[in-house]
Coordinates of C-alpha atoms (C1' of nucleotides) in Angstrom, one line a residue:
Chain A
X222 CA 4.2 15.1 -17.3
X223 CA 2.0 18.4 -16.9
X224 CA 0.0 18.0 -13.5
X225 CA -2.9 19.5 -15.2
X226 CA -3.2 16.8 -17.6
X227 CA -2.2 13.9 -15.0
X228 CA -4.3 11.9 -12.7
X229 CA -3.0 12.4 -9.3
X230 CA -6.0 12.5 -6.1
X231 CA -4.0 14.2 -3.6
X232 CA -5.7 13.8 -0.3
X233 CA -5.6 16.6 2.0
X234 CA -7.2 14.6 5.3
X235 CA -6.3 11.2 6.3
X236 CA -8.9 8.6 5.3
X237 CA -9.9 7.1 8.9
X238 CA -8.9 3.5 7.8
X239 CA -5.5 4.0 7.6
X240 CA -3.3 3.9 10.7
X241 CA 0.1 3.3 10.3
X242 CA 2.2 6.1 8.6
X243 CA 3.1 4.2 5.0
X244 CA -1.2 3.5 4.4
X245 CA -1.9 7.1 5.2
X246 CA 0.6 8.3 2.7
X247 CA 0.0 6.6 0.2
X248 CA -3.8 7.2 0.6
X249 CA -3.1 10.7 0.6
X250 CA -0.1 10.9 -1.8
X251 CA -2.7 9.2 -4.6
X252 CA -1.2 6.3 -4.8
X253 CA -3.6 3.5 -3.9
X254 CA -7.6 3.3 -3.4
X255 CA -8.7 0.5 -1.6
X256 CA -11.4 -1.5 -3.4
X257 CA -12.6 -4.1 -0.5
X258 CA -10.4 -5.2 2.6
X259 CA -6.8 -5.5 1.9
X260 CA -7.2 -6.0 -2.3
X261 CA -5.9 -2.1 -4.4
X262 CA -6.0 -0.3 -7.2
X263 CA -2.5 1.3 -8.0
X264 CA -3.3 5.0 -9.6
X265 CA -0.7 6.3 -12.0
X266 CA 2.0 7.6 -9.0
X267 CA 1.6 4.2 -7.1
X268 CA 2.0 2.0 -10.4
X269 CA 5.0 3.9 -11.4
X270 CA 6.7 3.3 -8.0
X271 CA 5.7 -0.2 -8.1
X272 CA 7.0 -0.5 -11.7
X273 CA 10.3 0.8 -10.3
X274 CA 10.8 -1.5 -7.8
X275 CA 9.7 -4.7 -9.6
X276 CA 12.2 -3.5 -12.5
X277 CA 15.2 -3.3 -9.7
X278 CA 14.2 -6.5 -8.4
X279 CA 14.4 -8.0 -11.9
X280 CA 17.8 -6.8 -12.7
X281 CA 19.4 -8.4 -9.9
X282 CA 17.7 -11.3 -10.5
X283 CA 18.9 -11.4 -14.0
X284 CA 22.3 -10.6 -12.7
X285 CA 22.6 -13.3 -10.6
X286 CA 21.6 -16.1 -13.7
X287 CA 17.7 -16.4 -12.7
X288 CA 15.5 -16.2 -15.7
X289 CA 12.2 -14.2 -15.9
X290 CA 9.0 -16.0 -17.3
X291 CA 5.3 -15.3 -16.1
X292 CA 3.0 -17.7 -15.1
X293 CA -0.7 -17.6 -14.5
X294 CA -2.8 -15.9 -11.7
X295 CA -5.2 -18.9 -12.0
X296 CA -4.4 -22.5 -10.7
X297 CA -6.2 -26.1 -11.6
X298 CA -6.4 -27.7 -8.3
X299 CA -5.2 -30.9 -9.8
X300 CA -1.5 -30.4 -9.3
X301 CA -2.1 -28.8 -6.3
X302 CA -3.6 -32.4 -5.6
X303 CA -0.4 -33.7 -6.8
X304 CA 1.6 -32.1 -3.6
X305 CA -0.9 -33.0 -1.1
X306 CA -1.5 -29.4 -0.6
X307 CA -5.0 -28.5 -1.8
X308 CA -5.9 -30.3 1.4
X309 CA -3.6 -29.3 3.8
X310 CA -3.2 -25.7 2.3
X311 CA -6.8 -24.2 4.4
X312 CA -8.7 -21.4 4.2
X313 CA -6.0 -18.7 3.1
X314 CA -6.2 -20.2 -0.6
X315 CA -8.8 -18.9 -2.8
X316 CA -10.8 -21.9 -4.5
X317 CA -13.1 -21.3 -7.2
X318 CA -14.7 -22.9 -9.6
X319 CA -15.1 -22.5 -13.3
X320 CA -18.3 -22.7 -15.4
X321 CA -17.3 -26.2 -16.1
X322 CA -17.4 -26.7 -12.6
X323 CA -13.8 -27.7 -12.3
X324 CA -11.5 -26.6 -9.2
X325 CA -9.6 -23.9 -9.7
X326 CA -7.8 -21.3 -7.4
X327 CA -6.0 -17.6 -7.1
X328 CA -2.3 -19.1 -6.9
X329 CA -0.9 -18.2 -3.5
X330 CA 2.5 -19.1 -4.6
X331 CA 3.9 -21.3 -7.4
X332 CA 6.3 -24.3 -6.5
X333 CA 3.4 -26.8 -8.1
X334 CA 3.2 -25.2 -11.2
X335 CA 6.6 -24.6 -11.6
X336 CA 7.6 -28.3 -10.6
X337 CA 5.0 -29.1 -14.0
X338 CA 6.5 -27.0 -15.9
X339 CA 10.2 -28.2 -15.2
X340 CA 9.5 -32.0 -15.3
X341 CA 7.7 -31.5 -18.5
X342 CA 10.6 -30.1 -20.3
X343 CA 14.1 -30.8 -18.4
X344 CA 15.4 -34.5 -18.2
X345 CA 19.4 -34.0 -17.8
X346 CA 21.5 -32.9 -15.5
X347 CA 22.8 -30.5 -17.8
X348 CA 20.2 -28.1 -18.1
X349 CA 21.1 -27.4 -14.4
X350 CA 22.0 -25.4 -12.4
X351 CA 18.2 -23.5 -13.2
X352 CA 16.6 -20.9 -12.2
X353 CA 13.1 -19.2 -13.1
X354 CA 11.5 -16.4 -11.8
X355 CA 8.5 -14.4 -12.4
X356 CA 6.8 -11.2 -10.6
X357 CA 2.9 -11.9 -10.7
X358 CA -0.3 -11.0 -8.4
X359 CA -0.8 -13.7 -5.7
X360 CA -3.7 -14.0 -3.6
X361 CA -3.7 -15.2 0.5
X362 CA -6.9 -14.8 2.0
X363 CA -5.5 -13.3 5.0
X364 CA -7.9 -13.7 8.4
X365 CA -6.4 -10.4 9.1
X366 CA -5.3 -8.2 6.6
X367 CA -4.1 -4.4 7.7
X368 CA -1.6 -2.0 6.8
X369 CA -2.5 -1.3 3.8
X370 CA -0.5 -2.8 1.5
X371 CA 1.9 -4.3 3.9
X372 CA -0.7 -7.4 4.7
X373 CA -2.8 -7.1 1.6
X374 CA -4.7 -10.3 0.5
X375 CA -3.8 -9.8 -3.1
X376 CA -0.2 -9.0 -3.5
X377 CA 2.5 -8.6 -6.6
X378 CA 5.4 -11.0 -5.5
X379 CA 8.3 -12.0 -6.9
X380 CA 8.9 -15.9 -6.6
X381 CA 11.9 -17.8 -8.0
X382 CA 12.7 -21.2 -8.0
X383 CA 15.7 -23.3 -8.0
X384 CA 16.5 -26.5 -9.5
X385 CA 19.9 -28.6 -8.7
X386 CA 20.8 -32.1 -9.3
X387 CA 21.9 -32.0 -5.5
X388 CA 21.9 -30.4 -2.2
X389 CA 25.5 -29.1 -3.1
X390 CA 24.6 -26.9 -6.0
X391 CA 21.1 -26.4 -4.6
X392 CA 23.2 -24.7 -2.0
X393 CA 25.1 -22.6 -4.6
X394 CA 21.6 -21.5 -6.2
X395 CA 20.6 -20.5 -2.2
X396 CA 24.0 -18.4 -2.2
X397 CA 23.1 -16.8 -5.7
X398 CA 19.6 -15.6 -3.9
X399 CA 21.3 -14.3 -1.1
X400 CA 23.7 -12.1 -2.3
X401 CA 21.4 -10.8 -4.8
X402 CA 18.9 -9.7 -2.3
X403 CA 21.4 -8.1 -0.3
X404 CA 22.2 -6.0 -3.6
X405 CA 18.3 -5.6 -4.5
X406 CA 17.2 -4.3 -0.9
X407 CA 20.3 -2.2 -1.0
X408 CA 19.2 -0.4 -4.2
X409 CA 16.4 0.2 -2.4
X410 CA 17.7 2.1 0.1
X411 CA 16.9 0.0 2.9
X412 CA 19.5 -2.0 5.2
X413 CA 17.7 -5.2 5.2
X414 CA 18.9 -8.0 7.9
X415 CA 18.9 -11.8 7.3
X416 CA 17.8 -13.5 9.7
X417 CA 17.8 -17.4 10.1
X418 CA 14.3 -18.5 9.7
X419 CA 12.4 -21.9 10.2
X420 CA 13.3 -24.5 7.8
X421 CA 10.6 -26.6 7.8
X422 CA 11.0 -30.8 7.9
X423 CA 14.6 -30.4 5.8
X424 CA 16.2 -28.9 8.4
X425 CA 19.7 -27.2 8.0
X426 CA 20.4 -23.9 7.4
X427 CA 19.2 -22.6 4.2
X428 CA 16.0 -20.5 5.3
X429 CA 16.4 -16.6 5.4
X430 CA 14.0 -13.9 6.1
X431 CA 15.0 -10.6 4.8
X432 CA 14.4 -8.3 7.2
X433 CA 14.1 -4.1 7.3
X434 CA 14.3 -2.3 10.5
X435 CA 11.4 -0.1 11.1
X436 CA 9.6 1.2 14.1
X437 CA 6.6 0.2 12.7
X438 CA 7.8 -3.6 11.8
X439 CA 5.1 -6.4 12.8
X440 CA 7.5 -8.3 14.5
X441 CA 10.3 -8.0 17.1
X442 CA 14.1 -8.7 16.0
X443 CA 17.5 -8.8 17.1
X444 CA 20.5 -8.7 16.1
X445 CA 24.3 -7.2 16.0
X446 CA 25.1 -3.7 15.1
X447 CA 28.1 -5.2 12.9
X448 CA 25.8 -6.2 10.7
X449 CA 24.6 -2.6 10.0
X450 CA 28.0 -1.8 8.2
X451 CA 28.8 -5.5 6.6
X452 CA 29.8 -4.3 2.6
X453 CA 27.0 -5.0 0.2
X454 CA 28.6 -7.3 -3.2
X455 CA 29.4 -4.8 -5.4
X456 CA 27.2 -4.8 -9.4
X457 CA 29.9 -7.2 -10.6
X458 CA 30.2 -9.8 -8.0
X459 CA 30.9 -13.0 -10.0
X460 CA 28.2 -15.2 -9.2
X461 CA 29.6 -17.8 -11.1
X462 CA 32.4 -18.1 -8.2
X463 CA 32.3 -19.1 -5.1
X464 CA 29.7 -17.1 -2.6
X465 CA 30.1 -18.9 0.4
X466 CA 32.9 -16.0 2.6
X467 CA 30.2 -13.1 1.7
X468 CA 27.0 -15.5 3.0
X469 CA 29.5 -16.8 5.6
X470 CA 30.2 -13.0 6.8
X471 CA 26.6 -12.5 6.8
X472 CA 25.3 -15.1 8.4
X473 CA 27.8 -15.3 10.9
X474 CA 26.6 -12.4 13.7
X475 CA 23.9 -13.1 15.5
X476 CA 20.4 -11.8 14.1
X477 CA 16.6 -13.3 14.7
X478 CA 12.9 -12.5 14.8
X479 CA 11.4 -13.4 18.0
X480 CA 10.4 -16.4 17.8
X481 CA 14.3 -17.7 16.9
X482 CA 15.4 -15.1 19.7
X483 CA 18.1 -16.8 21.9
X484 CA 18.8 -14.3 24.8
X485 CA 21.5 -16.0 25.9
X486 CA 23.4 -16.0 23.0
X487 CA 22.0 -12.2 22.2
X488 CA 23.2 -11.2 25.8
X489 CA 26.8 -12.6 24.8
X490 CA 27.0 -9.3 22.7
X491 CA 28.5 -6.0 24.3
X492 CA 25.8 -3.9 24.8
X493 CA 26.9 -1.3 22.7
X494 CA 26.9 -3.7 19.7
X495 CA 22.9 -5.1 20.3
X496 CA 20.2 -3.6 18.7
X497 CA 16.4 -4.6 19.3
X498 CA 14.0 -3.3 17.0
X499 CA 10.5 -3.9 14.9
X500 CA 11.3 -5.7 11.6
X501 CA 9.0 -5.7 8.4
X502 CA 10.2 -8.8 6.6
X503 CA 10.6 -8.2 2.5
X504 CA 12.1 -11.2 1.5
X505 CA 12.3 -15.0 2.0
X506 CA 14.5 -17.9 1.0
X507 CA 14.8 -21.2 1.4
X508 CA 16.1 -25.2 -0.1
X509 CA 12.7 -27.3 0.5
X510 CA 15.1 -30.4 -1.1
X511 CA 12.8 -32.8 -2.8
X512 CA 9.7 -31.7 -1.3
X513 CA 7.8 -31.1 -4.5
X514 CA 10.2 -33.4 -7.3
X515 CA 9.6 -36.9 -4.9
X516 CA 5.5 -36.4 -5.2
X517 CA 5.2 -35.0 -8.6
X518 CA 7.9 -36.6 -10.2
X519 CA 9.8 -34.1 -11.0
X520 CA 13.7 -36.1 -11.6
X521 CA 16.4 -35.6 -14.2
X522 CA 19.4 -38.6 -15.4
X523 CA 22.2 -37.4 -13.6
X524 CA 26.2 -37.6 -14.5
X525 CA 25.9 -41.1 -12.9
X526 CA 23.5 -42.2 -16.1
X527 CA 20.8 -42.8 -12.9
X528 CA 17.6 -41.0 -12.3
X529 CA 17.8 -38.1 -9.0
X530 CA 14.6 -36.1 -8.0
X531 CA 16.1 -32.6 -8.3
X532 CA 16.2 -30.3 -5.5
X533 CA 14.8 -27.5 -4.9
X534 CA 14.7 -23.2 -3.4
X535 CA 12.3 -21.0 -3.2
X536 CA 13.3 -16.8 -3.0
X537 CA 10.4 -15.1 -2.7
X538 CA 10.6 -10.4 -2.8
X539 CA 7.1 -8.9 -1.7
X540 CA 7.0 -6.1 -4.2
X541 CA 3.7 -4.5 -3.5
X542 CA 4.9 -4.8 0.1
X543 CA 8.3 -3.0 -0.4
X544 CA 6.2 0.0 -1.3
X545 CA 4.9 0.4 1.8
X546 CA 8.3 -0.8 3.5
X547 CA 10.2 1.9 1.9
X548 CA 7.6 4.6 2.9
X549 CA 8.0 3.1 6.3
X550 CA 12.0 3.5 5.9
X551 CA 11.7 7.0 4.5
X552 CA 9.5 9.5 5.4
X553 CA 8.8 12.5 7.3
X554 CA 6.2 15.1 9.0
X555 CA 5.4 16.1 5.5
X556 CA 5.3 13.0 3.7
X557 CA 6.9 10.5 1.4
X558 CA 10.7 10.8 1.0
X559 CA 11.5 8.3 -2.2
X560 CA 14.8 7.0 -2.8
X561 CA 16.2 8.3 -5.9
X562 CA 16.6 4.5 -7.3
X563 CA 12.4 4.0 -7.1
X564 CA 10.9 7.6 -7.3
X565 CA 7.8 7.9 -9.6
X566 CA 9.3 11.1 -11.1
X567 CA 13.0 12.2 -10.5
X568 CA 11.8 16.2 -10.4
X569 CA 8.8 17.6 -9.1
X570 CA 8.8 21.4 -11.4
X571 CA 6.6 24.1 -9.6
X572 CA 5.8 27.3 -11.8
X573 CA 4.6 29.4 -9.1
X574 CA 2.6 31.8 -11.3
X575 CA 0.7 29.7 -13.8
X576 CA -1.1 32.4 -16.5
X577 CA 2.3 34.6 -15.5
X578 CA 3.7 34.7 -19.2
X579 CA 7.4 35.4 -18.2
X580 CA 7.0 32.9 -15.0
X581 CA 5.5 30.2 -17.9
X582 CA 8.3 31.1 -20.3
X583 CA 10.9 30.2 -17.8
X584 CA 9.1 27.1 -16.5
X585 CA 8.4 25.6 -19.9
X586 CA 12.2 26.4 -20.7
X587 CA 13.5 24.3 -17.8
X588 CA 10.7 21.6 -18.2
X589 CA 12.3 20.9 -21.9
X590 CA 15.4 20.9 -20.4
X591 CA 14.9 18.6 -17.8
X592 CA 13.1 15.6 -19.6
X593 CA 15.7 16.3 -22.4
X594 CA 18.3 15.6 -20.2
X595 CA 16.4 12.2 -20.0
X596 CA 15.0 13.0 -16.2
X597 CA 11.5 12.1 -15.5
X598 CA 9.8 15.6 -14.6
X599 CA 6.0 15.7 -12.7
X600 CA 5.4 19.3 -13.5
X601 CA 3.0 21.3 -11.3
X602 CA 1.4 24.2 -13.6
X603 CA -2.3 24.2 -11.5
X604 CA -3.2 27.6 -10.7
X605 CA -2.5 27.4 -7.0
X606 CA -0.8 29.3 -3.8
X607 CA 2.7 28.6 -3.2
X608 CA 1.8 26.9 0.4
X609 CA -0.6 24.3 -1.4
X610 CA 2.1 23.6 -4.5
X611 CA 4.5 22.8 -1.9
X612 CA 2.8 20.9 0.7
X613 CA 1.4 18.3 -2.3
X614 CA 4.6 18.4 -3.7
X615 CA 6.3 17.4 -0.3
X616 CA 3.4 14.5 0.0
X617 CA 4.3 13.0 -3.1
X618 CA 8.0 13.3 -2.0
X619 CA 10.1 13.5 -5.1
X620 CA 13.6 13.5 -4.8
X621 CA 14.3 16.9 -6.5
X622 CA 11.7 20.1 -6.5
X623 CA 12.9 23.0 -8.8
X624 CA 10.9 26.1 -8.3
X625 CA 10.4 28.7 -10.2
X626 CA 8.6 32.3 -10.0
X627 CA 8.0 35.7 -11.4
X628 CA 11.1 36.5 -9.8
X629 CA 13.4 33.8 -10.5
X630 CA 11.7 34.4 -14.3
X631 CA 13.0 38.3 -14.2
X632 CA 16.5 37.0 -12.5
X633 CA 16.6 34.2 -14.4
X634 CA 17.5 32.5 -11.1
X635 CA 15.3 28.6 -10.0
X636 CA 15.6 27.3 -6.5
X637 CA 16.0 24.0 -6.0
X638 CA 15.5 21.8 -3.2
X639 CA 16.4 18.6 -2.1
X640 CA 13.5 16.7 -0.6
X641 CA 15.5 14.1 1.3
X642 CA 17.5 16.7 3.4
X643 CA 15.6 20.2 2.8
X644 CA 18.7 21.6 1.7
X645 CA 17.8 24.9 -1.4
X646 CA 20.2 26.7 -3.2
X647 CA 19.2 29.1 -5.7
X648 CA 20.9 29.2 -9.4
X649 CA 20.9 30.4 -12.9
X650 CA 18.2 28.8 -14.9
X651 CA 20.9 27.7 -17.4
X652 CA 23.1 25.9 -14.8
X653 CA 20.2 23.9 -12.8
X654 CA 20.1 20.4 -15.1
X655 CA 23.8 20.0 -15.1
X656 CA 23.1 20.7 -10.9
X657 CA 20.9 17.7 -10.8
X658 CA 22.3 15.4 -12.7
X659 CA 25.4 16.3 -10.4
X660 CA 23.5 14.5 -7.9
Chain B
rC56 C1' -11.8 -16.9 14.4
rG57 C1' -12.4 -14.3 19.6
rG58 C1' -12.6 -9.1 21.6
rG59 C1' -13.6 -3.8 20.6
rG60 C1' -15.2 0.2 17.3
rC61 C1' -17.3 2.6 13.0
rG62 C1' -20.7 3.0 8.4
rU63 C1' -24.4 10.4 7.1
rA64 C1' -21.6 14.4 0.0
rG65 C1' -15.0 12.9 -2.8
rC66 C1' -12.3 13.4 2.4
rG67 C1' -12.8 14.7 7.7
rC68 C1' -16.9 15.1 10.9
rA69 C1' -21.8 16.9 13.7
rG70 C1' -26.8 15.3 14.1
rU71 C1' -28.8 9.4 16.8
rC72 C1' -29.5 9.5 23.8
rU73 C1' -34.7 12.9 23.6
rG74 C1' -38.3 10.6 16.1
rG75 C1' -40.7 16.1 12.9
rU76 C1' -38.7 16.2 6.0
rA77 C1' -30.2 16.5 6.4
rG78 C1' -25.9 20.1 8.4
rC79 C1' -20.4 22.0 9.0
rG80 C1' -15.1 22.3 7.3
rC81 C1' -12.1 21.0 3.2
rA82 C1' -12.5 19.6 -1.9
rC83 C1' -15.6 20.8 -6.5
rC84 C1' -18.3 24.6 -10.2
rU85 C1' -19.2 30.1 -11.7
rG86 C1' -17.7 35.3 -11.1
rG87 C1' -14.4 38.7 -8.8
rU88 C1' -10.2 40.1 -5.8
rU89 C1' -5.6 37.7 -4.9
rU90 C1' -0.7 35.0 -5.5
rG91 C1' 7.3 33.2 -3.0
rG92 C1' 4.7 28.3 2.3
rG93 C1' -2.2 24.9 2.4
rA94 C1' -6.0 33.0 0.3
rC95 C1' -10.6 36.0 0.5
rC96 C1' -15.7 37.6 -1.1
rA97 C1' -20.3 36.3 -3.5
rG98 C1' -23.2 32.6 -5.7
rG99 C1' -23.8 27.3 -6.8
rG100 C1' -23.9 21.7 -7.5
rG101 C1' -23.6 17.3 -5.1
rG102 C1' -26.9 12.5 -0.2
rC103 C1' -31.5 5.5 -1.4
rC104 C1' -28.1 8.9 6.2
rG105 C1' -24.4 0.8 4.4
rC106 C1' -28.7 -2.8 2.9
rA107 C1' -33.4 -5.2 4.1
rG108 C1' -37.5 -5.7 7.1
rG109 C1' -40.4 -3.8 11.3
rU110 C1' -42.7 0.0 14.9
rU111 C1' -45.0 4.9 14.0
rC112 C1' -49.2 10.0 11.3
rA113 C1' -43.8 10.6 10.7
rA114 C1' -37.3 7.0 11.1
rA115 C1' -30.4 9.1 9.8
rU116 C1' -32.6 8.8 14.9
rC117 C1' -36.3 3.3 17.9
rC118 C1' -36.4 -2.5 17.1
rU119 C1' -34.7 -7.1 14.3
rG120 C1' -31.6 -9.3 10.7
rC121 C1' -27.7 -8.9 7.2
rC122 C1' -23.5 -6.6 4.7
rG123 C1' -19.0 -3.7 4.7
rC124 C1' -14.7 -1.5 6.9
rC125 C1' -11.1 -0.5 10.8
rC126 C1' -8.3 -1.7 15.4
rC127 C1' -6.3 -5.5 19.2
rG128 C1' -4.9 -10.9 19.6
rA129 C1' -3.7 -16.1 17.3
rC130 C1' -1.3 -16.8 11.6
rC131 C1' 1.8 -14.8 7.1
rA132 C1' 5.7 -12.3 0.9

RNA sequence: CGGGGCGUAGCGCAGUCUGGUAGCGCACCUGGUUUGGGACCAGGGGGCCGCAGGUUCAAAUCCUGCCGCCCCGACCA
């Protein structure tokens, strides 16, 4: 993509909204506008990161047996009627009403719908174990919403639900979830921490919050540095098998948010092994049982020829929120540092001399080469001074700037740099894509 | 929802106290000189001063009401 031709509002001063570190960047890296309090538009570079993540959390759903499907943005508030929770939901749902004058609302999450749509068409046992996901725009009406896209009101999320013929293999669905966020957030680039969260009236312990460290987290956590170097289940765990040692291994040191925080068993920890920090929580699981099935009638025959409401999970990813997570995770002075796996382009290409016919030459040689090579190239030909090339180009935080000049066009010599550690080398023209596909 | 703050050009701000026909920096356009870490010169375009009402000869400025946005708390992917 030439930078001439793309559509990327760079900001150069920090819109006085924004005032933690991930809103400011990506107001200024063009990645968001803000259209009223805590709702966005995604511009190109912001939809292309979001596209990246959502397509990583995807794959390990897929992975671990969950099925993508997409379900609507708009709600009737009948079967929200159903549940009991059109009433007891409040003013964070967004009712509206169509010309027909029926209730309707902006779908804060999904079990309801999805409990329709599974009684509707499952009656045996042995459609199950079953999983469904989708990754759609919900809407909270936050009282507060902040941080940019952290708290936003309207947010892309990616919701899965479970259904089991009992709390055993409900369990075994929880376990699938659970190892495959540890592999999604890890993919990422983020060490996220789960943490035993409140489980509601079923009780037990199948509720996790996944959690990323940050100094800028909302919320206070704590938990054991051994969980910092815990393995993460390698790309072909078998999630058919057993899960239960990796969750076990897991679960197993102490980690909670603050309002879980048990100092006494915390202060049981050597010192050296504690860590308090500020979390910013990306994910949530947890079994809810028969909460939906029992009022909505949601029940299958089981093996025993007798009917069973089924019981169910939810696993929810914030995507639109990991955006501003990872920025939170990954960033410096400059700007945005993206993890190669999410990245909006892989290389950021700076011809230093645009209108320079041997500089041009060179630059247009190594821009075919790159996106033949199959990387995704943002390629800065504006006419502008070195200084501003590179301080936009550090914004926007690409993992791989090759730069090229009248210079390097004579000595047939780029530089390259690597944005995450600011380490150059300069090399032959000829020798840089086999350099960056070298990682 | 309680407390605090802010709405003036795309962005950052001054001007408001003490009313007199709207300004600065960056960005943008034209021409020229420049070009390896956010250039310089000259010229130029762009404003219902958040909205509505009021006071006044005259309102960005004073008064009233409303709207929007941000921050701190109680709640949440």
């Amino acid at each position: 993509m030439r930078l001439s031709r793309y559509f990327l509002p760079t900001l150069r001063e920090t819109p006085k909204e924004a005032e933690i570190v991930s809103h400011r960047l990506m107001l200024r890296a063009g990645l968001i506008r803000q259209q009223s309090a805590g709702i966005y538009s995604w511009l190109p570079l912001g939809k292309r990161v979001l596209e990246n993540i959502a397509q990583i959390v995807r794959e390990e759903q897929d992975r671990s047996g969950a099925i993508e499907m997409l379900m609507p943005t708009l709600q009737s508030a009948d079967l929200w009627r159903e549940s009991g929770r059109y009433e007891a939901y409040g003013k964070e749902m967004l009712r509206i009403q169509d010309r027909h004058e029926r209730d309707m609302l902006y779908g804060p999450t999904n079990e309801e719908m999805i409990t329709d749509i599974f009684r509707a068409y499952v009656s045996s046992y042995r459609a199950m174990p079953l999983n469904l996901y989708h990754i759609q725009w919900k809407f909270r009406d936050e009282v507060r919403p902040r941080f940019g896209v952290m708290r936003g009101r309207e947010f892309l999320m990616k919701d899965a639900y479970s259904f089991d013929i009992d709390r055993e293999s409900a369990r075994a669905a929880y376990q699938r979830m659970f190892v495959a966020y540890l592999r999604t957030f890890e993919r990422l680039g983020l060490k996220a921490i789960p943490m035993r969260a409140e489980s509601g009236p079923i009780g037990g312990d199948m509720s996790h919050e996944f959690i990323i460290l940050a100094s800028t987290g909302e919320s206070e956590v704590y938990c054991s540095r051994d969980l910092l170097d815990l393995p993460i289940p390698p790309a072909d765990i078998d999630f058919r098998g057993d899960l239960s040692p990796i969750v076990d291994a897991w679960t197993s040191h102490y980690a909670a948010t603050d309002e879980k925080h048990d100092v006494e068993a915390f202060n049981k920890l050597p010192e050296e092994r504690r860590i308090t920090a500020r979390g910013i929580e990306v994910g949530h699981i947890f079994y809810f049982g028969t909460k939906y099935s029992e009022p909505m009638g949601a029940k299958v025959a089981g093996p025993d020829g007798a009917e069973h409401f089924v019981h169910m999970g939810s696993y929810g990813v914030g995507v639109s929120r990991l955006v501003g997570a990872v920025i939170e995770a990954s960033h410096d002075e400059a700007g945005i540092i993206w993890p190669d796996s999410i990245a909006p382009f892989a290389v950021g290409l700076i011809n230093l001399k645009p209108g320079d016919a041997a500089t041009d030459a060179a630059a247009e040689k190594l821009y075919d080469r790159l996106v033949k090579a199959g990387l995704s190239v943002l390629y800065d030909d504006l006419d502008q001074r070195a200084g501003a090339k590179f301080a936009s180009m550090d914004l926007i935080g690409l993992p791989w700037q090759v730069i090229i000049g009248p210079k390097g066009a004579a000595s047939g010599e780029a530089e390259i740099k690597r944005r995450a550690t600011g380490a150059r080398e300069t090399l032959p023209i000829d020798s840089v894509v086999d350099r960056l596909l070298a990682g």
